[in-house]
Coordinates of C-alpha atoms in Angstrom, one line a residue:
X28 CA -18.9 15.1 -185.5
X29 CA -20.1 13.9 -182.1
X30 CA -23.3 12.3 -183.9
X31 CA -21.3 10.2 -185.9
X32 CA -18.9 9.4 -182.7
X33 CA -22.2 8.5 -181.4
X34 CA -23.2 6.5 -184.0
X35 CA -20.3 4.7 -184.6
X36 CA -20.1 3.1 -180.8
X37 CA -23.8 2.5 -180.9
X38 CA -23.0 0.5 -184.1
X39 CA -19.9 -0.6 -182.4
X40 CA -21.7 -2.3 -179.5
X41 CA -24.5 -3.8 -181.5
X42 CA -22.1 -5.8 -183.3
X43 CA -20.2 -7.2 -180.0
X44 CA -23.4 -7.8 -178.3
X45 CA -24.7 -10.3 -181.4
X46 CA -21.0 -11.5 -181.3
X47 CA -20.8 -12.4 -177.5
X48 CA -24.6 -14.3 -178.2
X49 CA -24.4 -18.3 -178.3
X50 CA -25.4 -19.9 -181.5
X51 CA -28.7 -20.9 -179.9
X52 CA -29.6 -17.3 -179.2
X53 CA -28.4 -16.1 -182.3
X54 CA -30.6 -18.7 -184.2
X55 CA -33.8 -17.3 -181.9
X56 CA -32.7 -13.6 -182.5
X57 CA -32.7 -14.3 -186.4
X58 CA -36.1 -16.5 -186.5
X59 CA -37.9 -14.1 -184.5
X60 CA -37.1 -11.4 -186.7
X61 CA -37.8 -13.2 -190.1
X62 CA -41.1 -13.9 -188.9
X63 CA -42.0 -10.6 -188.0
X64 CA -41.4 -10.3 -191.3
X65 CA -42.6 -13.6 -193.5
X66 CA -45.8 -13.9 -191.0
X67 CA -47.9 -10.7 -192.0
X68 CA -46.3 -10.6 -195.3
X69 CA -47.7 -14.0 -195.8
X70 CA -51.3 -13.5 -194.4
X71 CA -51.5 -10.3 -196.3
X72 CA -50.5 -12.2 -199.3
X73 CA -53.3 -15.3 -198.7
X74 CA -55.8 -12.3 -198.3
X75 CA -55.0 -10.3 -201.1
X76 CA -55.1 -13.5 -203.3
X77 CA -58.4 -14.6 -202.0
X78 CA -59.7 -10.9 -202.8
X79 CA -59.4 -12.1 -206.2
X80 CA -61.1 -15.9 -205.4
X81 CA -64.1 -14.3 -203.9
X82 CA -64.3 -12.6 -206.5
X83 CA -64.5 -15.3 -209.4
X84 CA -67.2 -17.4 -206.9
X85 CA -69.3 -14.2 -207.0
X86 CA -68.6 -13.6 -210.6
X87 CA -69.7 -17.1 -211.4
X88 CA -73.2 -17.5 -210.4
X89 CA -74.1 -14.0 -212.5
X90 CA -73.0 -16.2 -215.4
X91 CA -70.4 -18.1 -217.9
X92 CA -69.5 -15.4 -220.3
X93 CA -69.4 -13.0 -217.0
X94 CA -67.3 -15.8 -215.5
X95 CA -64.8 -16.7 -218.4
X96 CA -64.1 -13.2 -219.2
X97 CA -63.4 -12.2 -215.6
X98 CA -61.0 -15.6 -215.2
X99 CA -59.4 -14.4 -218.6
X100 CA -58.7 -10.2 -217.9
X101 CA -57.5 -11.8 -214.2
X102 CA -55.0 -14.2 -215.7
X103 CA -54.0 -12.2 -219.0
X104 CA -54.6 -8.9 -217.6
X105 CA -54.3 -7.8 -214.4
X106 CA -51.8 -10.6 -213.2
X107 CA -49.4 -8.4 -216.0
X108 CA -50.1 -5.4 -214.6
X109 CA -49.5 -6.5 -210.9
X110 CA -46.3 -8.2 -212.0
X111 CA -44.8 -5.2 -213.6
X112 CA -46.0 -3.2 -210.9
X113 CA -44.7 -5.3 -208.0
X114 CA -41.1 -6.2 -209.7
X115 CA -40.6 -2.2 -210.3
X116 CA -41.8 -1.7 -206.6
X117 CA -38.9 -4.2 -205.4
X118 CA -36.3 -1.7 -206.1
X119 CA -37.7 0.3 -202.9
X120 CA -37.6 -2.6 -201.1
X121 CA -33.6 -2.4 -201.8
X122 CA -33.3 0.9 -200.5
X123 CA -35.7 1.4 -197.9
X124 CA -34.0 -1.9 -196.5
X125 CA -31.0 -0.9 -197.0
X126 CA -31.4 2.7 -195.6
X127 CA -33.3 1.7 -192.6
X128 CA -30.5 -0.5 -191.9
X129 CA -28.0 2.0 -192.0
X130 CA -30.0 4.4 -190.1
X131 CA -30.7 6.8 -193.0
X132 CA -34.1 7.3 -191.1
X133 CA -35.7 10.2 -193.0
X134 CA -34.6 9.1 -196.3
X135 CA -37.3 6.0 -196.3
X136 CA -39.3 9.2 -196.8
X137 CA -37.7 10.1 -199.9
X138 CA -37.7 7.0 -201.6
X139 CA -41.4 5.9 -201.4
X140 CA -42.0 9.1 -203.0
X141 CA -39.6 8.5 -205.9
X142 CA -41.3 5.0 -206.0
X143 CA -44.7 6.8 -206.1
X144 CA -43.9 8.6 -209.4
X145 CA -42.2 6.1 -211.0
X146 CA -44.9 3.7 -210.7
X147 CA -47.5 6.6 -211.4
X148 CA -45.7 6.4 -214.8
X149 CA -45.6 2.9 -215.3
X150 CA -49.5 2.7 -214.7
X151 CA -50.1 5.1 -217.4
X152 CA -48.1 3.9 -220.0
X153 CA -50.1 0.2 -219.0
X154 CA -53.6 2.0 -219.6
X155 CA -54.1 1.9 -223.6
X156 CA -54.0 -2.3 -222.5
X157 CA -56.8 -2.0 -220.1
X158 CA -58.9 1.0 -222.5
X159 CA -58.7 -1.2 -225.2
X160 CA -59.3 -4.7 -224.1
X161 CA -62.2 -5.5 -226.3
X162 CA -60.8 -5.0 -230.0
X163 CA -57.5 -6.4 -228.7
X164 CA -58.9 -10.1 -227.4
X165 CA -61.3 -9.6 -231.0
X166 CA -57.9 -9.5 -232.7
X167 CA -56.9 -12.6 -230.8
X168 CA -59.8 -14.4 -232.0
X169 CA -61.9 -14.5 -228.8
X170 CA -65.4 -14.9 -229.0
X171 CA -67.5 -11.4 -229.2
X172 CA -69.6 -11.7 -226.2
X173 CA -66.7 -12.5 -223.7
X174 CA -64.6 -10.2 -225.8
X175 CA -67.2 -7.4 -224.8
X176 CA -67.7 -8.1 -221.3
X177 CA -63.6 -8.4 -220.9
X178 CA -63.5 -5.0 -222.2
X179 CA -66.6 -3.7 -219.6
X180 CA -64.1 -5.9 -217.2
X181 CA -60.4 -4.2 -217.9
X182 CA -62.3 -0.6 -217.0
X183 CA -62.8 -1.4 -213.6
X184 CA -59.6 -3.0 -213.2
X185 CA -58.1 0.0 -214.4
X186 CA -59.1 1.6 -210.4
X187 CA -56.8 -2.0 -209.2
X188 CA -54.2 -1.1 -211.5
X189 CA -53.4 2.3 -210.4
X190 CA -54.4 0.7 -206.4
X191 CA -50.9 -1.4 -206.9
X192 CA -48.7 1.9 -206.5
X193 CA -49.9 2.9 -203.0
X194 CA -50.5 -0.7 -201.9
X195 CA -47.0 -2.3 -203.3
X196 CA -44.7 0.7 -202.4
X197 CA -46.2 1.0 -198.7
X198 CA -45.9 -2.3 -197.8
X199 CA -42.0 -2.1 -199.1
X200 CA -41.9 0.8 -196.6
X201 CA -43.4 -0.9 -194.0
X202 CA -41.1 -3.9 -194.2
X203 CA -38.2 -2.2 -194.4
X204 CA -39.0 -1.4 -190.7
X205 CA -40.6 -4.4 -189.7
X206 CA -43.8 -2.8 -189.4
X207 CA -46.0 -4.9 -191.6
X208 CA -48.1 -5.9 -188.9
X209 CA -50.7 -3.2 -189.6
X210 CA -51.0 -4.2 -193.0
X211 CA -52.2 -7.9 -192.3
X212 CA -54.8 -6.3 -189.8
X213 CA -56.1 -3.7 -193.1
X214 CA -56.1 -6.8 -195.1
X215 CA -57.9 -8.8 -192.4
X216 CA -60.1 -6.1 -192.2
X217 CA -61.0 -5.8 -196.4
X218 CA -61.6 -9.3 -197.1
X219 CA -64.2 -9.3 -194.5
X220 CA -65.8 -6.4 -196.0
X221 CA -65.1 -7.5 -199.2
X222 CA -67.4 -11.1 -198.3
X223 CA -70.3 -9.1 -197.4
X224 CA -70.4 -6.6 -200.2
X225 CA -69.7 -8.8 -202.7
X226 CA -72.8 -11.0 -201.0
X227 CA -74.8 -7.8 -201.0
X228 CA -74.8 -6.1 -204.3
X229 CA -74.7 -9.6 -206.3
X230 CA -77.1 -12.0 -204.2
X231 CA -79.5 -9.7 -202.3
X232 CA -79.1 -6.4 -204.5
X233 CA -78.8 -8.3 -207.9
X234 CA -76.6 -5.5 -209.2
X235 CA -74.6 -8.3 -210.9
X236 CA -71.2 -7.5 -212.3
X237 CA -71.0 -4.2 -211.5
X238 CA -71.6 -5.1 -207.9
X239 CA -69.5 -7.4 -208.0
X240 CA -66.5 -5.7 -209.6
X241 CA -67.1 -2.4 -207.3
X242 CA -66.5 -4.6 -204.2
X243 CA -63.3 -5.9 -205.9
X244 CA -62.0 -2.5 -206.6
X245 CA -63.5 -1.7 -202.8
X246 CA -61.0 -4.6 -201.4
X247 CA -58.2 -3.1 -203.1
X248 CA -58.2 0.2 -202.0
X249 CA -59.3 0.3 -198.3
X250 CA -55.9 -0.9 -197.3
X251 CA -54.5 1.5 -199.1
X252 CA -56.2 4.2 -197.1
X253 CA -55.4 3.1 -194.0
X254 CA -51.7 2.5 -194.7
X255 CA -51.8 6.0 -195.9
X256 CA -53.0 7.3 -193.2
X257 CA -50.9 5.0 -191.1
X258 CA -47.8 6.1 -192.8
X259 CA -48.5 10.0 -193.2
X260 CA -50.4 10.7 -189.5
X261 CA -47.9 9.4 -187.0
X262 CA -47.0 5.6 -187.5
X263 CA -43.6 6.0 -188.9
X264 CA -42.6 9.5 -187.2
X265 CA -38.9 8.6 -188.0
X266 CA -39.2 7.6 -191.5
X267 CA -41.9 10.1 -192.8
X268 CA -41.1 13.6 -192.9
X269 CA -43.6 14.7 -195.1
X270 CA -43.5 15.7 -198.4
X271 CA -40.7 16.5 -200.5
X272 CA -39.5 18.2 -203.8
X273 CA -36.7 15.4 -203.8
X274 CA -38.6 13.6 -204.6
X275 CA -37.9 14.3 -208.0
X276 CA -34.3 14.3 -207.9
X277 CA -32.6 11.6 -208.7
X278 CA -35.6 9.8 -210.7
X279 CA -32.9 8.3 -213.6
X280 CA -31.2 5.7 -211.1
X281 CA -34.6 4.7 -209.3
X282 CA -36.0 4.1 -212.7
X283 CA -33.3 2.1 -213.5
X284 CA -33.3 -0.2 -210.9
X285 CA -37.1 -0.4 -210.9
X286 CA -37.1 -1.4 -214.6
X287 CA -34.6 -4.6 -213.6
X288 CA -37.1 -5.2 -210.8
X289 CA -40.5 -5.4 -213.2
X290 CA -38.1 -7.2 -215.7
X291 CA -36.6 -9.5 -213.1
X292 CA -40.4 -10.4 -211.6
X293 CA -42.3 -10.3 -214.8
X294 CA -40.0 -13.3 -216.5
X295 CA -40.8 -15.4 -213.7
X296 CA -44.8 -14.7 -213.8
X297 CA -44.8 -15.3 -217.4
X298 CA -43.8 -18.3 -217.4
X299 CA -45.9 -20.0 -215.4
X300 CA -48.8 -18.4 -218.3
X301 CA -46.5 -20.0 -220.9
X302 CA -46.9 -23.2 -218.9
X303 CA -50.8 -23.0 -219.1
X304 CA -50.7 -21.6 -222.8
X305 CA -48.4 -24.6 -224.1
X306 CA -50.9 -27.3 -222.4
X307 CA -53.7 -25.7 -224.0
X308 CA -52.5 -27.1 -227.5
X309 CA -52.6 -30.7 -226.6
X310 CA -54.6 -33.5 -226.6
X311 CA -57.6 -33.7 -224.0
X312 CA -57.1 -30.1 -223.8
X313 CA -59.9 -29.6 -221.6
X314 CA -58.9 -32.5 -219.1
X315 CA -55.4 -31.0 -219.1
X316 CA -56.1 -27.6 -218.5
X317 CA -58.3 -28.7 -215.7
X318 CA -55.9 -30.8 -213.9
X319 CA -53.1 -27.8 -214.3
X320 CA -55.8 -25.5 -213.1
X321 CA -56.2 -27.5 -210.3
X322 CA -52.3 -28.2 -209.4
X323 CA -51.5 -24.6 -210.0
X324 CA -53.9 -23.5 -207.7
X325 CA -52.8 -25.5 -205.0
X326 CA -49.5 -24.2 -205.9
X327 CA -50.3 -20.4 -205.7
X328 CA -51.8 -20.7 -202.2
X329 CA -48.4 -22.7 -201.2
X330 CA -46.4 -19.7 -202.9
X331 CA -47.5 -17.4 -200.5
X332 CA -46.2 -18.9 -197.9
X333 CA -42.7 -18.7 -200.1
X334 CA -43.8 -14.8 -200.9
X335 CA -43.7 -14.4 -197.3
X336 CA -40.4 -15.3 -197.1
X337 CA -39.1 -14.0 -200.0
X338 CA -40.1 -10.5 -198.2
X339 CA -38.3 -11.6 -195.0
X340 CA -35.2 -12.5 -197.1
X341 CA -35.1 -9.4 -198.9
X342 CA -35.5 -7.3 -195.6
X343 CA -32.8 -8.8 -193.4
X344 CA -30.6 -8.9 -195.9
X345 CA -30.9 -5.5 -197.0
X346 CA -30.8 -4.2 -193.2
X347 CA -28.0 -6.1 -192.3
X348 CA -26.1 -4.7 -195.5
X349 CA -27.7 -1.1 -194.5
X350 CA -25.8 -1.3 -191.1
X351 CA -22.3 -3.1 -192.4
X352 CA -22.9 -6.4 -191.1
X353 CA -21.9 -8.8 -193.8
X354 CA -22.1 -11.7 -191.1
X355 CA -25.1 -10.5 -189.9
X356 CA -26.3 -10.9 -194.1
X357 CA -24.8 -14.3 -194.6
X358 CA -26.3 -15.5 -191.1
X359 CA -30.0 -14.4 -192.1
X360 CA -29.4 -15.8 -195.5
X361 CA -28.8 -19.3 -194.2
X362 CA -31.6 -19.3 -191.7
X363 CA -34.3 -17.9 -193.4
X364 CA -33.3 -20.1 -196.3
X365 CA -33.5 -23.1 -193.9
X366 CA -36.8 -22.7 -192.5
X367 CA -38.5 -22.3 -196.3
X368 CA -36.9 -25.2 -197.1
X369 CA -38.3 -27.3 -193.9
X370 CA -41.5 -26.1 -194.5
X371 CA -41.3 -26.5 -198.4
X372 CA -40.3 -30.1 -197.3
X373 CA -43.2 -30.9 -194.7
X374 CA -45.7 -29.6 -197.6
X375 CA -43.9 -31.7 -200.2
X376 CA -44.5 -34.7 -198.4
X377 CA -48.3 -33.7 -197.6
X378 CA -49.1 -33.4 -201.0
X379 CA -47.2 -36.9 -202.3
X380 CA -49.4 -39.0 -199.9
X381 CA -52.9 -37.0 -201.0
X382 CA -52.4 -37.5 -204.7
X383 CA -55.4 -37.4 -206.0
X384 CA -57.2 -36.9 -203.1
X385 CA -57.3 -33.3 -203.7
X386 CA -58.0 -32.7 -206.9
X387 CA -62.2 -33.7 -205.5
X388 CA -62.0 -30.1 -203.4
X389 CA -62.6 -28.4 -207.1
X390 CA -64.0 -31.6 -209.6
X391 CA -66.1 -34.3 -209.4
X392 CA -64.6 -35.6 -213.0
X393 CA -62.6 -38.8 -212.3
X394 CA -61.0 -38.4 -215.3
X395 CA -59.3 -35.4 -214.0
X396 CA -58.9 -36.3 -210.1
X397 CA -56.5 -39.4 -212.1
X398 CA -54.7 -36.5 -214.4
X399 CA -54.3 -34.7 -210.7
X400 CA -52.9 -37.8 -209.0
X401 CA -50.4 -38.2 -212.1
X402 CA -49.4 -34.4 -211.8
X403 CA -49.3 -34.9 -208.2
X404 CA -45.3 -35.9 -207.8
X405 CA -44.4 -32.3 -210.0
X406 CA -46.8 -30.5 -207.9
X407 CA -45.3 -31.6 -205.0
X408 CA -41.8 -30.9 -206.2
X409 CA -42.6 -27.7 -207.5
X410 CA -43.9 -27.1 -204.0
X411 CA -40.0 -28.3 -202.7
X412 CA -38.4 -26.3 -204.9
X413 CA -40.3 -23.1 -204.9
X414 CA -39.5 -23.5 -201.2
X415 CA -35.9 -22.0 -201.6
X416 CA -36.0 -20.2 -205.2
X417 CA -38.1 -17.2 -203.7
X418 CA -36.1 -16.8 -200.8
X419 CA -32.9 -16.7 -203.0
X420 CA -34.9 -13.9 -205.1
X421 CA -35.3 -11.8 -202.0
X422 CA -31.7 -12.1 -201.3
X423 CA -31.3 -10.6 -204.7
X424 CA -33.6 -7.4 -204.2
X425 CA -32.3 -7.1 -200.7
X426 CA -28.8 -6.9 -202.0
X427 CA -29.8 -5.1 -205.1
X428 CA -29.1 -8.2 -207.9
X429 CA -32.3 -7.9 -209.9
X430 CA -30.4 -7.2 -213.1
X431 CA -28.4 -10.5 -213.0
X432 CA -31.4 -12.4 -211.5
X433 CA -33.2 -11.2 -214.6
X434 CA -30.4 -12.5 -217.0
X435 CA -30.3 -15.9 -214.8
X436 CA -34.1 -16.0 -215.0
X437 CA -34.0 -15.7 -219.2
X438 CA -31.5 -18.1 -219.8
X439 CA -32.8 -20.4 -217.2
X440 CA -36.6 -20.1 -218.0
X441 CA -36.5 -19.5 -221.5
X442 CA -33.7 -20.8 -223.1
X443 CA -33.8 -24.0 -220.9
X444 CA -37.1 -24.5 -219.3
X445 CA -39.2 -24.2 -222.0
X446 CA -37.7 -25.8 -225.1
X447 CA -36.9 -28.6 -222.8
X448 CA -41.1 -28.6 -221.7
X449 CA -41.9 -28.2 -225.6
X450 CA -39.8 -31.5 -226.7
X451 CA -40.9 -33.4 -223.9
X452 CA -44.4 -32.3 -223.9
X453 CA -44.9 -32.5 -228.2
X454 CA -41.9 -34.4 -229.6
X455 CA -41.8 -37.3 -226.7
X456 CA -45.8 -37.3 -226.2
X457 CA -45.2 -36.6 -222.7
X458 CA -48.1 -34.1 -222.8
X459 CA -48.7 -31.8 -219.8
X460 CA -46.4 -33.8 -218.1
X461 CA -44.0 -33.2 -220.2
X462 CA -44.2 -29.7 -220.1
X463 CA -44.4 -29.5 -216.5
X464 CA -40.9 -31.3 -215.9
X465 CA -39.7 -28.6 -218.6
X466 CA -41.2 -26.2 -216.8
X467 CA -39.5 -27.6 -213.3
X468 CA -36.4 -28.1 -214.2
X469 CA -35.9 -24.6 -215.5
X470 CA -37.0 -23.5 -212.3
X471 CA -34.4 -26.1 -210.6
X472 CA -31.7 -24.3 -212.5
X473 CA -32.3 -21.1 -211.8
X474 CA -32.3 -21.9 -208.0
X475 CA -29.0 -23.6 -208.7
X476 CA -27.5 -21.1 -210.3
X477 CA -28.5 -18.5 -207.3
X478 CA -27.4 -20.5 -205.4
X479 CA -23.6 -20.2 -206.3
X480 CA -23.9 -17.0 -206.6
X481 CA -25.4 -16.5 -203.5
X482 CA -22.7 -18.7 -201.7
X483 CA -19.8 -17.1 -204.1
X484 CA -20.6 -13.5 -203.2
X485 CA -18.3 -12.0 -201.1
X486 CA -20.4 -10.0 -198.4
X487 CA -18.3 -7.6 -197.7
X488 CA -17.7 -6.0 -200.7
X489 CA -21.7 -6.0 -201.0
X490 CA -21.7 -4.1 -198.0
X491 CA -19.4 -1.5 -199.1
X492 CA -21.7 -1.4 -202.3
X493 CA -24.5 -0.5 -200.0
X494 CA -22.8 2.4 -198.2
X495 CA -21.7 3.6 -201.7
X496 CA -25.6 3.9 -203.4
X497 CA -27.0 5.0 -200.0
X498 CA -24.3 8.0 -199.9
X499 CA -24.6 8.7 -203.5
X500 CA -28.6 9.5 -203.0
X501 CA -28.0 10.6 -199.3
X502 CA -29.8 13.7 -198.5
X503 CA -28.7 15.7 -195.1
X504 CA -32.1 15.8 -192.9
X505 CA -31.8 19.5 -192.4
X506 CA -31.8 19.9 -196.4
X507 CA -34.6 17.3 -196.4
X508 CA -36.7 19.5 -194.0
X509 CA -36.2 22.6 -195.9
X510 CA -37.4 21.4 -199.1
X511 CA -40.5 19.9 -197.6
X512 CA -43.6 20.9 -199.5
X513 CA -45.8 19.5 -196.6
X514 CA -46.2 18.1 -192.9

């Protein structure tokens, strides 16, 4: 009884302390913690996706079969696997967040183990597509050689696969309490190790793909081990408790939600593949496909930036809802939301002066520098746009929407987007471009339309929401400590 006295004032006086702070203040307060967040979620993000361009530069001076097959199980293969993975991992975020923020310490614990076997699961029932890689792209009328090393490929990639479930539900841990600093450093810390292995065992050692695909799989799962370690030896002494046979109570709603999540995620991954797949039927194919290449590139470096963010959204929101501050939600909303959207803007108007310009750090083809100065406008307002959408995305895991974001995502990408790209691209000869401004105004919707939701919701109904899930999977910590099955 006195705890919760206790805690009631405490929560009491945090509330009349951000209250009695000028708007200047409050603004500094609220930047300082996004970036906690967005900054080493975004760096961990840049190095996680330039594990993956080291990689394919290795890869490519062993050979062009070596090379297209690694480009095609990266794209078809693993970037499925990651997206189901991460997208079902998002539901911890929810919790975590919104535990943490309530101050539902030792039950952080509880859910990254829930997370564990749930994505334990989902890796397994993904493994007859990675086993059987070869007859499947056979089947798809691939050619046999690339077929066959895609198949040599999607074995080692298994290892990354099952590397997503410690990586993807640590980090959610770890942001939840703001404590995704020592994840940037582990990643820091891989890709350096990553450059000189992969320069080892392919250049000096000549060990070829193998070499090259054990440093990958290397890369992947040395952060894991120190986050691990991190998590389980003494880093998070109020979150961790060690482990737990509840764990596996309660598995039905986590799945649940973590299905909505991999839905929610996967829709929006898929159709930037659709995008690709739909230019590779035109005309000039191959001058298409590089310019896109080339554009989406550039895009997917910017995205982390907005990945970053999206993690920063998702976390204040979800602590602020944790700990009953609906203002507090609304107020974090708005300013992270703001500074994505002035960066997105900056960027936007960086890449509309370049044009072309760019397009000769990957081609010497003038042919396709002009197709990447035409694209340029889209790339850039992809770049505006994509600016805000994450951010609204992690408002949605924060606060627990992934099932309506995943509806909003299907009629907006798929019944919109794309038969819009399709007529535009085929029936109006508009070609990639075409598809592109499909492609980009599906996306435009969607942001719209989470937009008024967003604005629409009211907050503090969302926070007694929060308090109800939390307390329907709260679990006393003297129950917790009982049922531990170790330290």
């Amino acid at each position: 009884m006195k705890g919760d006295i206790s805690h009631r004032l405490l929560k009491e006086a945090e509330k009349i302390e951000v209250e009695e702070a000028t708007l200047k203040e409050k603004i500094w307060m609220e930047l300082k913690k996004t970036f906690v967040v967005a900054a080493p979620a975004t760096f961990t993000r840049f190095s996680t996706f330039g594990v993956a361009v080291i990689s394919q530069a290795f890869i490519g001076h062993i050979g062009p079969v070596e090379l297209a097959a690694y480009s095609l199980c990266f794209t078809c293969l693993l970037r499925f696997g990651n997206g189901v993975l991460l997208g079902m991992a998002s539901a911890l975020e929810t919790l975590c967040g919104q535990a943490f923020g309530a101050k539902q310490y030792h039950m952080l614990g509880i859910y990254l183990q829930r997370s564990w076997i749930v994505l334990f699961m989902s890796a397994c029932c993904l493994l007859p597509l990675y086993i059987f890689t070869n007859p499947l792209f056979i089947a798809l009328g691939q050619d046999e050689k690339i077929a066959q090393a895609c198949g040599y490929i999607s074995h080692w990639f298994i290892f990354i696969v099952f590397s997503f479930i410690i990586s993807f539900t640590c980090q959610m841990f770890l942001q939840a309490q703001s404590k995704n600093m020592i994840i940037a450093y582990l990643a820091a810390f891989s890709i350096g190790i990553h450059i000189f292995l992969s320069w080892l065992l392919t250049m000096k050692l000549e060990f070829g793909l193998a070499g090259a695909l054990f440093s990958t799989v290397l890369a992947y799962w040395l952060p894991n081990v120190g986050q691990i370690l991190f998590v389980t030896c003494g880093g998070c002494k109020d979150t961790w408790k060690g482990f737990s046979m509840l764990a596996f109570k309660d598995l039905c709603p986590i799945v649940k939600l973590s299905i909505s999540s991999g839905v929610m995620l996967c829709l929006e991954l898929w159709y930037n593949t659709i995008l690709v797949l739909l230019t590779g039927n035109l005309k000039n194919a191959e001058v298409a496909i590089d310019a896109l290449a080339i554009c989406l590139n550039i895009n997917g470096w910017e995205m982390m930036i907005s990945l970053g963010f999206l993690a920063a959204a998702s976390v204040r929101v979800s602590n602020e809802l944790g700990r009953g501050n609906a203002k507090g939600a609304k107020f974090s909303i708005i300013m992270t939301t703001l500074t994505s959207l002035c960066i997105g803007f900056v960027l936007f108007l960086v890449f509309l002066c370049l044009r072309g310009r760019l397009a000769y750090i990957f081609t010497t083809s003038e042919e396709v520098a002009e197709a990447v100065a035409d694209l340029s406008p889209l790339l850039a307002s992809s770049i505006l746009v994509n600016s805000v959408q994450p951010v609204l995305s992690g408002v949605a895991v924060g606060a627990g929407w992934q099932r309506v974001v995943a509806w909003v995502n299907i009629a907006s990408y798929y019944l919109v987007g794309i038969p819009i790209g399709v007529v535009l691209g085929y029936v109006w000869n508009m070609h990639v471009k075409g598809v592109w401004i499909g492609m980009l105004l599906g996306t435009l919707l969607q942001t719209i339309v989470l937009v008024v939701i967003t604005w629409r919701t009211d907050w503090d109904k969302q926070v007694i929401l929060a308090r109800t899930r939390l307390n329907k999977w709260f679990v006393p910590e003297s129950r917790e400590d009982n049922q531990n099955v170790a330290a």
